[in-house]
Coordinates of C-alpha atoms and ligand atoms in Angstrom, one line a residue:
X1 CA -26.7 -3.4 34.6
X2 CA -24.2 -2.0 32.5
X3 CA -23.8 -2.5 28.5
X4 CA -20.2 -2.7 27.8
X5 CA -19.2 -2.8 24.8
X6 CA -18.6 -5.2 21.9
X7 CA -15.4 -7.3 22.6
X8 CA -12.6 -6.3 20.2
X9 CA -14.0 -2.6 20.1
X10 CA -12.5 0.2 22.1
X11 CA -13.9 3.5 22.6
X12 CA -11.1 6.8 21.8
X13 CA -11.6 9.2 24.5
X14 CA -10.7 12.9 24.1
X15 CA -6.8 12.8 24.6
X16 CA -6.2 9.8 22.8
X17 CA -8.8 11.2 19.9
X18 CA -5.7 14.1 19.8
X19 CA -2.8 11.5 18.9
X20 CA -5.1 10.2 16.1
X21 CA -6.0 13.2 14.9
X22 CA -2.4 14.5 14.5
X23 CA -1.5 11.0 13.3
X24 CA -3.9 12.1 10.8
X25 CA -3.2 15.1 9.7
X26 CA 0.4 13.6 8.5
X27 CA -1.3 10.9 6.7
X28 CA -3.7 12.9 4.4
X29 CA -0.9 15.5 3.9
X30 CA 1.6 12.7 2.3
X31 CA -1.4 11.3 0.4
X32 CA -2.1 14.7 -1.1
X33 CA 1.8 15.2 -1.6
X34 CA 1.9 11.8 -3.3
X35 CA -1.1 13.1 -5.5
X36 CA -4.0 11.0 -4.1
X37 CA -7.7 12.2 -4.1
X38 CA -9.6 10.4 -1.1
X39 CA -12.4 8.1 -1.4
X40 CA -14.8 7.4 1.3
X41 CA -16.8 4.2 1.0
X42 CA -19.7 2.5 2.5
X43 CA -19.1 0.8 5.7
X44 CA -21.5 -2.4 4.1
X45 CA -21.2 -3.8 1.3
X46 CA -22.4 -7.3 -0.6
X47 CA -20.4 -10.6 0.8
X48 CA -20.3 -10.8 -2.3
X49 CA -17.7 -8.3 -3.7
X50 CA -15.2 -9.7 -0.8
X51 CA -15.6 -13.3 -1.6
X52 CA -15.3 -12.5 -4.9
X53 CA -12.4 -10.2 -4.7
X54 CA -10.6 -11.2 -1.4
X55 CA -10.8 -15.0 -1.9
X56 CA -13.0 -17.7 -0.9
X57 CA -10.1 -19.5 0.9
X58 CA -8.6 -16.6 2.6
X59 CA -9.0 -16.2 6.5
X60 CA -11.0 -13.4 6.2
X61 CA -13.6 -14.9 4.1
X62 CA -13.4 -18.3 5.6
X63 CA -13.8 -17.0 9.2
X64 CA -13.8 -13.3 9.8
X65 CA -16.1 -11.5 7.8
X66 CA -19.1 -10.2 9.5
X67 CA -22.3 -11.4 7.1
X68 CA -25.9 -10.3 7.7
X69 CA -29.1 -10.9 6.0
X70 CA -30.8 -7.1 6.1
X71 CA -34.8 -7.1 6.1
X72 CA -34.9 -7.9 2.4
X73 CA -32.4 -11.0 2.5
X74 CA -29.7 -9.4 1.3
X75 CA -26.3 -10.6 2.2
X76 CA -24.3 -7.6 3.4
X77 CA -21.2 -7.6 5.1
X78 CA -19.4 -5.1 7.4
X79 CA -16.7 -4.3 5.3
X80 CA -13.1 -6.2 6.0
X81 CA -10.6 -4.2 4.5
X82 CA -10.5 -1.1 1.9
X83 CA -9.4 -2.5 -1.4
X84 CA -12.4 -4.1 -3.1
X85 CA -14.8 -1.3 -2.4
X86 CA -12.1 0.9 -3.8
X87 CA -12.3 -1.3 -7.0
X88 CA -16.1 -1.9 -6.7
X89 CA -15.8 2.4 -6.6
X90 CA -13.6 2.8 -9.3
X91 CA -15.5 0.7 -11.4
X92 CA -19.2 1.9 -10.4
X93 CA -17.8 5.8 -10.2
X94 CA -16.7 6.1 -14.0
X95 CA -13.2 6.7 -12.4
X96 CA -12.2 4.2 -15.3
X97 CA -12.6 7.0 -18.1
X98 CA -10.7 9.9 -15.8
X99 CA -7.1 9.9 -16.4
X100 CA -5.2 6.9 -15.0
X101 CA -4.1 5.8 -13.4
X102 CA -6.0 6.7 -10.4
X103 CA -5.0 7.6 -7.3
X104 CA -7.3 7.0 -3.9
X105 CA -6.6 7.2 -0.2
X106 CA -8.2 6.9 2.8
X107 CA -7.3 7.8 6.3
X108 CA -9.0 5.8 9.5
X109 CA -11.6 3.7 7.7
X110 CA -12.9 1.1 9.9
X111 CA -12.6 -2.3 9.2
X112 CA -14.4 -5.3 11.1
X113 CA -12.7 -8.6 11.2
X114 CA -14.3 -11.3 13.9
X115 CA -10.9 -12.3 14.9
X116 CA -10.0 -13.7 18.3
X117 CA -9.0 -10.5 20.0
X118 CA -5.3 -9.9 21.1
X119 CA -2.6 -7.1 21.8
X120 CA -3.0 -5.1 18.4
X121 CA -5.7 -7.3 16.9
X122 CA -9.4 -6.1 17.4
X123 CA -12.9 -6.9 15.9
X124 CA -13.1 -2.8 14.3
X125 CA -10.0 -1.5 13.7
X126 CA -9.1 1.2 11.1
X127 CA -6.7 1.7 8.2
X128 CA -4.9 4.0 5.9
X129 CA -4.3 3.0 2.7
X130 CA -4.3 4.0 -1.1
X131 CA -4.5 2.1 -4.2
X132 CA -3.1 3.2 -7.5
X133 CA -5.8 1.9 -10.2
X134 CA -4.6 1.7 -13.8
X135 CA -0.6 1.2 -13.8
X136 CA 1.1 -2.2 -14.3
X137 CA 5.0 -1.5 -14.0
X138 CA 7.5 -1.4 -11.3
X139 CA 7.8 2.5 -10.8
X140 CA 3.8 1.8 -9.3
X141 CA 5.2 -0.4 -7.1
X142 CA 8.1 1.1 -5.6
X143 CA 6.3 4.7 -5.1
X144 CA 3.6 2.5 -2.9
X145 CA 6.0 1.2 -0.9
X146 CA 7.9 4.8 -0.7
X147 CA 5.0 6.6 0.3
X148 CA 4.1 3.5 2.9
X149 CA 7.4 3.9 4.8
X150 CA 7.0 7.8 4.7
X151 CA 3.8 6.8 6.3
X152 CA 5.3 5.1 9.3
X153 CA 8.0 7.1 9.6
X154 CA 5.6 10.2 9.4
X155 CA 3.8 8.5 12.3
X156 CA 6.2 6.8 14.2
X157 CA 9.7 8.4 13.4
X158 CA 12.7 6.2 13.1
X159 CA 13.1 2.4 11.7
X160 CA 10.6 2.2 9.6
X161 CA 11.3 -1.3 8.4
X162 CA 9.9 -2.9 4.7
X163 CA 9.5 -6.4 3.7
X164 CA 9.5 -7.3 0.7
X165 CA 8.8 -10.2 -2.0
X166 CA 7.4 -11.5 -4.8
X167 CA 4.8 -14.0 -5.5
X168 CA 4.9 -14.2 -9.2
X169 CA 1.6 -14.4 -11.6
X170 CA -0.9 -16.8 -13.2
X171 CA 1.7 -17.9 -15.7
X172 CA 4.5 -18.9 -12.6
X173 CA 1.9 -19.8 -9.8
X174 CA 1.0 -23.0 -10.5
X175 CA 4.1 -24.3 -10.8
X176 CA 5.1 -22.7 -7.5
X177 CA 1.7 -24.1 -5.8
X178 CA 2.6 -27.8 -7.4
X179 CA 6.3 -27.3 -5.8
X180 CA 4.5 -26.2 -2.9
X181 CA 2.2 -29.5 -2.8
X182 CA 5.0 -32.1 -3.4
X183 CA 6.6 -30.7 -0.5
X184 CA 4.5 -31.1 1.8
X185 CA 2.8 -33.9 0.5
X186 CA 4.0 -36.8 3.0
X187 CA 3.8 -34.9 5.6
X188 CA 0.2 -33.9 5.8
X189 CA -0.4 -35.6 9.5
X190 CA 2.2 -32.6 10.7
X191 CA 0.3 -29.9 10.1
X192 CA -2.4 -28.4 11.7
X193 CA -5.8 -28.7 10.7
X194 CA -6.0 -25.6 8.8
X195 CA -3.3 -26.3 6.9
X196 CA -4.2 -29.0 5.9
X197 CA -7.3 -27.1 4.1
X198 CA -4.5 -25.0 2.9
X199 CA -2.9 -27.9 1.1
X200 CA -5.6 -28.4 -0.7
X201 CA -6.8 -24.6 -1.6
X202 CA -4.4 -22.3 -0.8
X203 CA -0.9 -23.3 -0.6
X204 CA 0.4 -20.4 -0.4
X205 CA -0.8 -19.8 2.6
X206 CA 1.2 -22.8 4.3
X207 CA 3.7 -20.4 4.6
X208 CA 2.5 -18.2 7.1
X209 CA 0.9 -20.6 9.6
X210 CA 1.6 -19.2 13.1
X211 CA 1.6 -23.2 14.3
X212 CA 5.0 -24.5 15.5
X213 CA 5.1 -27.6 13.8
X214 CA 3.9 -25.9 10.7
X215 CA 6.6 -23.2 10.8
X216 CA 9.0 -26.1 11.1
X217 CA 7.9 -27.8 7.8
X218 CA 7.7 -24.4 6.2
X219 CA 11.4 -23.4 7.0
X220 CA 12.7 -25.8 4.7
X221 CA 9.3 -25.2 1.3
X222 CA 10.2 -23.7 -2.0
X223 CA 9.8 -20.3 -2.0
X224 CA 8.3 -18.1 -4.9
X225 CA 11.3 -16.1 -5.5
X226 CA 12.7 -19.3 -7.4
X227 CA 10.0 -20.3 -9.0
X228 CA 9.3 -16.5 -10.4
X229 CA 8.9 -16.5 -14.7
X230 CA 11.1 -13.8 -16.8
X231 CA 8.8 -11.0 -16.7
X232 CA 7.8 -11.6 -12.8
X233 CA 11.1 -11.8 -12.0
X234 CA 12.5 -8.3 -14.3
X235 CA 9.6 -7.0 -12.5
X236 CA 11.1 -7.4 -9.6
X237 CA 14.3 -6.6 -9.7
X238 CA 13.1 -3.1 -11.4
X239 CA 11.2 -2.6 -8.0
X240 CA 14.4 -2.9 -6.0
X241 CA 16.4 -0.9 -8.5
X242 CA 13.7 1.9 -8.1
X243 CA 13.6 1.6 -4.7
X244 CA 17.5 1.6 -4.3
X245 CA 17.1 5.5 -6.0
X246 CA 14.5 5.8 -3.4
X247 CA 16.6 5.3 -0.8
X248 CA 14.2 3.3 0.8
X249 CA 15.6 0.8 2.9
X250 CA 14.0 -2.9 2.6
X251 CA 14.3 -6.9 3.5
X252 CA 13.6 -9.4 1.6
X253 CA 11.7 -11.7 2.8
X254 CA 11.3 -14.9 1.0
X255 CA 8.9 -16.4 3.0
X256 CA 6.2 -13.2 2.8
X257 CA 2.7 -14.5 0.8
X258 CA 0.3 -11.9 2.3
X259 CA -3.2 -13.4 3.6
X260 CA -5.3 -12.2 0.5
X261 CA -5.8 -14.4 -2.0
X262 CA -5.8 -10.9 -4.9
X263 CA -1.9 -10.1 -5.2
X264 CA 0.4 -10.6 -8.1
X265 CA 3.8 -10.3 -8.1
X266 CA 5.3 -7.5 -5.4
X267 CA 3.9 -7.8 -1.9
X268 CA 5.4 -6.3 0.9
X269 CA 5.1 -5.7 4.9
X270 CA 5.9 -2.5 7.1
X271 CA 7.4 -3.1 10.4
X272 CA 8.7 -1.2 13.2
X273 CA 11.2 -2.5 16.0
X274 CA 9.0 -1.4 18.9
X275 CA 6.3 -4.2 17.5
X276 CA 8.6 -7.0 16.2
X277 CA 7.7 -7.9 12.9
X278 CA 5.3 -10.6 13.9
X279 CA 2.5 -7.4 14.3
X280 CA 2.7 -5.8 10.8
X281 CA 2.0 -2.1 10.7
X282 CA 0.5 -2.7 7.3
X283 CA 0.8 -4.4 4.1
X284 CA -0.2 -4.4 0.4
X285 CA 0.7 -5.1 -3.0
X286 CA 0.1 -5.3 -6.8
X287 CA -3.3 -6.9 -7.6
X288 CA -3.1 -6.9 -11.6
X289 CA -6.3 -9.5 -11.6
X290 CA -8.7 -7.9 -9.0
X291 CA -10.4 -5.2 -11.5
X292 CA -11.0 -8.2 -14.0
X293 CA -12.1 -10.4 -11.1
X294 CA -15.0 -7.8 -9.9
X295 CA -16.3 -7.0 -13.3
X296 CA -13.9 -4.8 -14.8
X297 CA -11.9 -4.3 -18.0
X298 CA -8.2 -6.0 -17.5
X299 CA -6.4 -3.4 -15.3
X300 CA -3.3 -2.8 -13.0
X301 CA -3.4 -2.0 -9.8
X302 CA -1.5 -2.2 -6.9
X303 CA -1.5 -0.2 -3.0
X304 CA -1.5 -1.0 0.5
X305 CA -2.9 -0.5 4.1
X306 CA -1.6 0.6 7.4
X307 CA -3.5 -1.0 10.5
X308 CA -4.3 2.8 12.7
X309 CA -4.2 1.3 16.1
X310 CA -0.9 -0.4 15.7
X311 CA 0.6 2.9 14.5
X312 CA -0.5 4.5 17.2
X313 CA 0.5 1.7 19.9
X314 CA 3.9 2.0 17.6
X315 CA 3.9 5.9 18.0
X316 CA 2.9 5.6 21.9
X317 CA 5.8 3.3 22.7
X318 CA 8.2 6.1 21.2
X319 CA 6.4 8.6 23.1
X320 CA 7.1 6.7 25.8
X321 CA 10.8 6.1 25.3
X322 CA 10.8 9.9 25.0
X323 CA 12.7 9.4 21.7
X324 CA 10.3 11.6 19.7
X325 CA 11.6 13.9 17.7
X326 CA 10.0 16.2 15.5
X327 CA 10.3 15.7 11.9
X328 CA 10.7 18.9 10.6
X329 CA 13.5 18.4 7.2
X330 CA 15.0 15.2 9.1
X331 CA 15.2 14.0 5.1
X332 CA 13.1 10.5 6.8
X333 CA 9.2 11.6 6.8
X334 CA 8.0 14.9 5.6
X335 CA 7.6 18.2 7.4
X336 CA 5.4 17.7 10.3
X337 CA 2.6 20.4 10.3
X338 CA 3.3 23.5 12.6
X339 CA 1.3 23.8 15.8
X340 CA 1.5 20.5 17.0
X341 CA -0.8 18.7 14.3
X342 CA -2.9 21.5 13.0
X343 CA -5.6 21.4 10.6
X344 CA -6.2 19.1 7.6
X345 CA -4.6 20.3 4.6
X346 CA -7.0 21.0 2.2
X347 CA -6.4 20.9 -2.1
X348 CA -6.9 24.6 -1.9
X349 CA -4.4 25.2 0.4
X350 CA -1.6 22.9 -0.8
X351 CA 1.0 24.3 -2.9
X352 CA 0.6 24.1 -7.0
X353 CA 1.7 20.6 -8.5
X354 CA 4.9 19.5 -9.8
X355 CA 4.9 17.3 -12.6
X356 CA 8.3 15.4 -12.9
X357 CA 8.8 14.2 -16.8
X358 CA 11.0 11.9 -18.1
X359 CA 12.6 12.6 -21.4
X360 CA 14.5 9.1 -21.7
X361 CA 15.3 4.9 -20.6
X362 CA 15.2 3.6 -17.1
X363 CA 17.8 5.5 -15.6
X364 CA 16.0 8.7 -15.8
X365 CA 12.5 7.2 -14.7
X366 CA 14.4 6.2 -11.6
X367 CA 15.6 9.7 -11.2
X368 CA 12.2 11.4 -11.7
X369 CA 11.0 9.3 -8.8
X370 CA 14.0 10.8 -6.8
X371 CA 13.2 14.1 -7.9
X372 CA 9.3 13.9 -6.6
X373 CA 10.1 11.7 -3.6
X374 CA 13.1 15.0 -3.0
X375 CA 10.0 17.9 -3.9
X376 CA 7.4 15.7 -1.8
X377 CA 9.7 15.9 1.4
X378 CA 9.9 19.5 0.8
X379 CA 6.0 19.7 1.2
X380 CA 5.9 20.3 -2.8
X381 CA 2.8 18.0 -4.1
X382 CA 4.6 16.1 -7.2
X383 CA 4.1 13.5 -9.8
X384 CA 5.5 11.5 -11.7
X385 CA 4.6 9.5 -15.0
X386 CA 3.7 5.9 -14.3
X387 CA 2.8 4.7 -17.8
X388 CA 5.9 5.2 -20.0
X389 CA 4.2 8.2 -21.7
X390 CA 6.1 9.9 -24.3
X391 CA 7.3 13.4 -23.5
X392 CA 4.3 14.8 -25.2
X393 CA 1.7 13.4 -23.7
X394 CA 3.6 13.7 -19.8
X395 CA 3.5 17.1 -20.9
X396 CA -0.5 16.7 -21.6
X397 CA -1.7 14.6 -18.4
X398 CA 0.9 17.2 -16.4
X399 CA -1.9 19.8 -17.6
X400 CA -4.7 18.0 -17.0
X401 CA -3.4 17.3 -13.3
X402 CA -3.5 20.6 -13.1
X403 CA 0.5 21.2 -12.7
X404 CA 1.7 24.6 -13.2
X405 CA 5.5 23.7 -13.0
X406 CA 7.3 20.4 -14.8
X407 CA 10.6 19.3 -14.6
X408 CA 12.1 18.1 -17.7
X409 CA 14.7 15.3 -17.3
X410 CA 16.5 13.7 -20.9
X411 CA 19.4 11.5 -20.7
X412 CA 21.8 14.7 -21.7
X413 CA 20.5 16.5 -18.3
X414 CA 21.2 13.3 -16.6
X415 CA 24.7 13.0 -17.7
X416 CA 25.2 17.1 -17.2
X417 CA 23.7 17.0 -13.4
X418 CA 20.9 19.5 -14.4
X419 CA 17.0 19.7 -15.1
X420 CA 15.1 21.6 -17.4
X421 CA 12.1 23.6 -15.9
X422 CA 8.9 24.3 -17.6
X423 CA 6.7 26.7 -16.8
X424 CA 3.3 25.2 -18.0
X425 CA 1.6 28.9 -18.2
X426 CA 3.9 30.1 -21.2
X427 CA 5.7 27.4 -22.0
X428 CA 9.2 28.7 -21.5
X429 CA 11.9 26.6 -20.2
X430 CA 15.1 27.1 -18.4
X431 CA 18.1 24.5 -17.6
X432 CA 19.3 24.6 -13.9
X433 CA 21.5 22.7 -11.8
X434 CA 19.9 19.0 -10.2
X435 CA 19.9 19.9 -7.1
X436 CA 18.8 23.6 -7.8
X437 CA 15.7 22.1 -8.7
X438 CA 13.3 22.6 -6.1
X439 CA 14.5 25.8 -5.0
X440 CA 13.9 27.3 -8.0
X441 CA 10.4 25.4 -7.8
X442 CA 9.3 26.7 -4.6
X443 CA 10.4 30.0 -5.5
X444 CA 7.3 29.9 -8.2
X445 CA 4.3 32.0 -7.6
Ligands
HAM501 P1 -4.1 -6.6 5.6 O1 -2.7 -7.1 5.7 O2 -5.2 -7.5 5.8 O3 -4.2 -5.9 4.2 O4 -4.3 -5.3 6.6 C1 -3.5 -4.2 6.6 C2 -3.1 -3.8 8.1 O5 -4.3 -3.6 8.8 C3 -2.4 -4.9 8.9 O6 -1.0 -4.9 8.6 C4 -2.7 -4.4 10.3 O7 -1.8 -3.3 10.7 C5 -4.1 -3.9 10.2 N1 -5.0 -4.9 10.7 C6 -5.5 -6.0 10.0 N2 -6.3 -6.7 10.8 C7 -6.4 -6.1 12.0 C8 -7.1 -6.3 13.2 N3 -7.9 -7.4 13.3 N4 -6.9 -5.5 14.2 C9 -6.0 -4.4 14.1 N5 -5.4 -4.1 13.0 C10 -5.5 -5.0 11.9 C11 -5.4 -5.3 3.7 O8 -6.3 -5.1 4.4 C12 -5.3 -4.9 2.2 N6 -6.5 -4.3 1.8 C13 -4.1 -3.9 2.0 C14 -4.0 -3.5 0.6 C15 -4.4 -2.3 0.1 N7 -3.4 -4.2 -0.4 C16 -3.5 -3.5 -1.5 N8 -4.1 -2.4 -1.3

């Protein structure tokens, strides 16, 4: 008799195992222009580190983790999703004495989730997905969410669509969660039975129950935007004034709580019209308590993860619709690799860095993330500070990244259109026009 396979697994034959691999190749090429360094984890790890870092009352810890004794009694788990091993490895690695903050990706890690299988829901599945480990402000956030919708639109050109919201912090929650509570409070009989669990240990996640009668009551609930404190809520609005610069187009969406127990303030969701929004591409966040929560010293952090199979399904129903276009400078993704897909770019082979520095207030930060997002779409690999360094000592982690060009932008280059460009191996620099820039970048040796 034959043994088929697991339910919720799928096997990728030959010219499928083609799509991913070109779907690949794009991925760890933005990740390496968005200056990542990939991590590869173990596919098992304690149940532990998950219940710990995911939450005890999230789905995936209530239901859909796959726990195992091994021969010494050890409870393991097939790993869930990416972001507490990449903690667990950050913290266990030493990567917390490197330079921060720290940047890790990963391309088509699987994931195990016993979920009831559906149409882009599967028991293994894998994802992409980076976190950013060691910076707390808004620029963090909005260059994960940039480099996200680059994602999509690197994989499935066109429409990339972002949701996005905040759900404040320790100080604001409670008061949200009690607002949350009252409302629902006489009306427990009219929600399912797993909402009412929620009532008790995770309102939040009243919100995105699926149930009809629950979606009813949750139409007319509080949401966390109002109940957001001071700093949650400059936080925010700095996230949308950096993404604005981005030009990355967003929603928000007020009703967006995310089904992991670990975010802080910004969550947000990638969509694409070919799925409907009810099948995310991906999602992620900032998580400014999960190092803390696993063992660590206090630290921001904040990233997300796209779901493989759906970008493919997303990428398969463009095929289809024969709309593909390739993305060579069409300003939306970043230059597809020649050849069809090609080979995986390699540190070696990318271009040098460019470090973009920022000599001044807001306003400049916010066009230094232009500047890299402009390089980065010209395959140039940049960064940018994202700890409100002083000149000096952008100038010093430029070095120790390894950049062999910075761009220099004060407030009186702002106001005058123009940049200054440093050459890091002597030290000279020369003032050009804004959006001379680059050229004169990728002119460099
Ligand atoms: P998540 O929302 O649980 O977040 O998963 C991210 C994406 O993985 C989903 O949007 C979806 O595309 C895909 N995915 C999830 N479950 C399944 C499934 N059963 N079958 C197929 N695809 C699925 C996380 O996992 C977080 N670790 C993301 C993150 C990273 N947040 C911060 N950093």
């Amino acid at each position: 008799m034959l043994v088929s396979r697991p339910r919720g697994t799928s096997d990728i034959l030959p010219v499928e195992a083609a799509r991913w691999r070109r779907v690949e190749a794009r991925l760890h090429r933005l990740f390496l222009l968005f200056g990542f360094g990939e991590i590869r984890t173990p596919v098992f790890e304690h149940a532990d580190l998950f219940e710990r870092g995911v939450g005890e009352a999230s789905d995936i810890v209530e239901k859909e983790m796959y726990v195992f004794p091994d021969r010494a009694g050890r409870r393991l788990t097939l790993r869930p999703e990416g972001t507490a091993p990449v903690v667990r490895a950050y913290l266990e690695g030493g990567l917390k004495t490197a330079p921060q903050p720290v940047k890790l990706y990963y391309v088509s890690t699987p994931m195990f989730r016993y979920s009831r299988p559906a149409a882009g829901r599967y028991r293994q599945f894998h994802q992409a997905g980076c976190e950013v480990i060691g910076a707390g402000g808004p620029l963090a956030d909005a260059e994960a969410v940039a480099l996200a919708h680059a994602c999509v639109e690197a994989a499935v050109p066109g429409g990339a669509q972002v949701l996005l919201n905040s759900i404040g912090c320790p100080e604001c929650r409670p008061s949200y969660r009690e607002a949350l509570r009252d409302h629902y409070r006489d009306r427990l009989a009219e929600l399912c039975p797993d909402c009412r669990r929620r009532w008790e240990r995770n309102p939040l996640r009243l919100l995105d129950c699926k149930d009809p009668g629950c979606r009813h009551l949750a139409a007319a609930a509080p949401v966390p935007l109002t109940h957001l404190c001071s700093a949650c809520r400059a936080h925010f609005e700095a996230v949308r004034w950096f993404l604005e610069a981005a030009e990355v187009p967003y929603r928000i969406e007020q009703a967006l709580v995310r089904g992991l127990d670990y975010y802080t303030r910004t969550v947000f969701e990638l969509g694409h019209p070919r799925l409907g929004l009810q099948a995310s591409l991906g999602g992620g966040g900032r998580y400014d308590g999960l190092v803390e929560e696993l063992g660590g010293p206090r630290t921001p952090a904040a990233g997300f993860a796209l779901g493989m199979e759906r970008l493919l399904e997303a990428a398969a129903e463009e095929e289809g619709r024969g709309e593909t276009r390739e993305q060579e400078g069409d300003g939306s993704g970043l230059a597809a690799e020649r050849g069809g897909g090609g080979g995986l770019p390699a540190w070696e082979e990318a271009p040098p860095l460019l470090f973009v520095a920022a000599a001044g207030g807001e306003g400049v930060r916010r066009e230094c993330l232009a500047l890299a997002l402009a390089a980065r779409r010209r395959g140039i690999p940049a960064e940018i500070d994202l700890l409100d360094r002083s000149l000096k000592a952008q100038l010093k982690h430029a070095a120790r990244l390894g950049a062999t060009t910075v761009l220099i932008l004060g407030e009186e280059e702002l106001a005058r259109g123009s940049v200054l460009v440093r050459d890091m191996a002597d030290g000279r620099q020369r003032e050009v026009a804004r959006e001379e820039a680059l050229t004169a970048v990728a002119g460099r040796d």
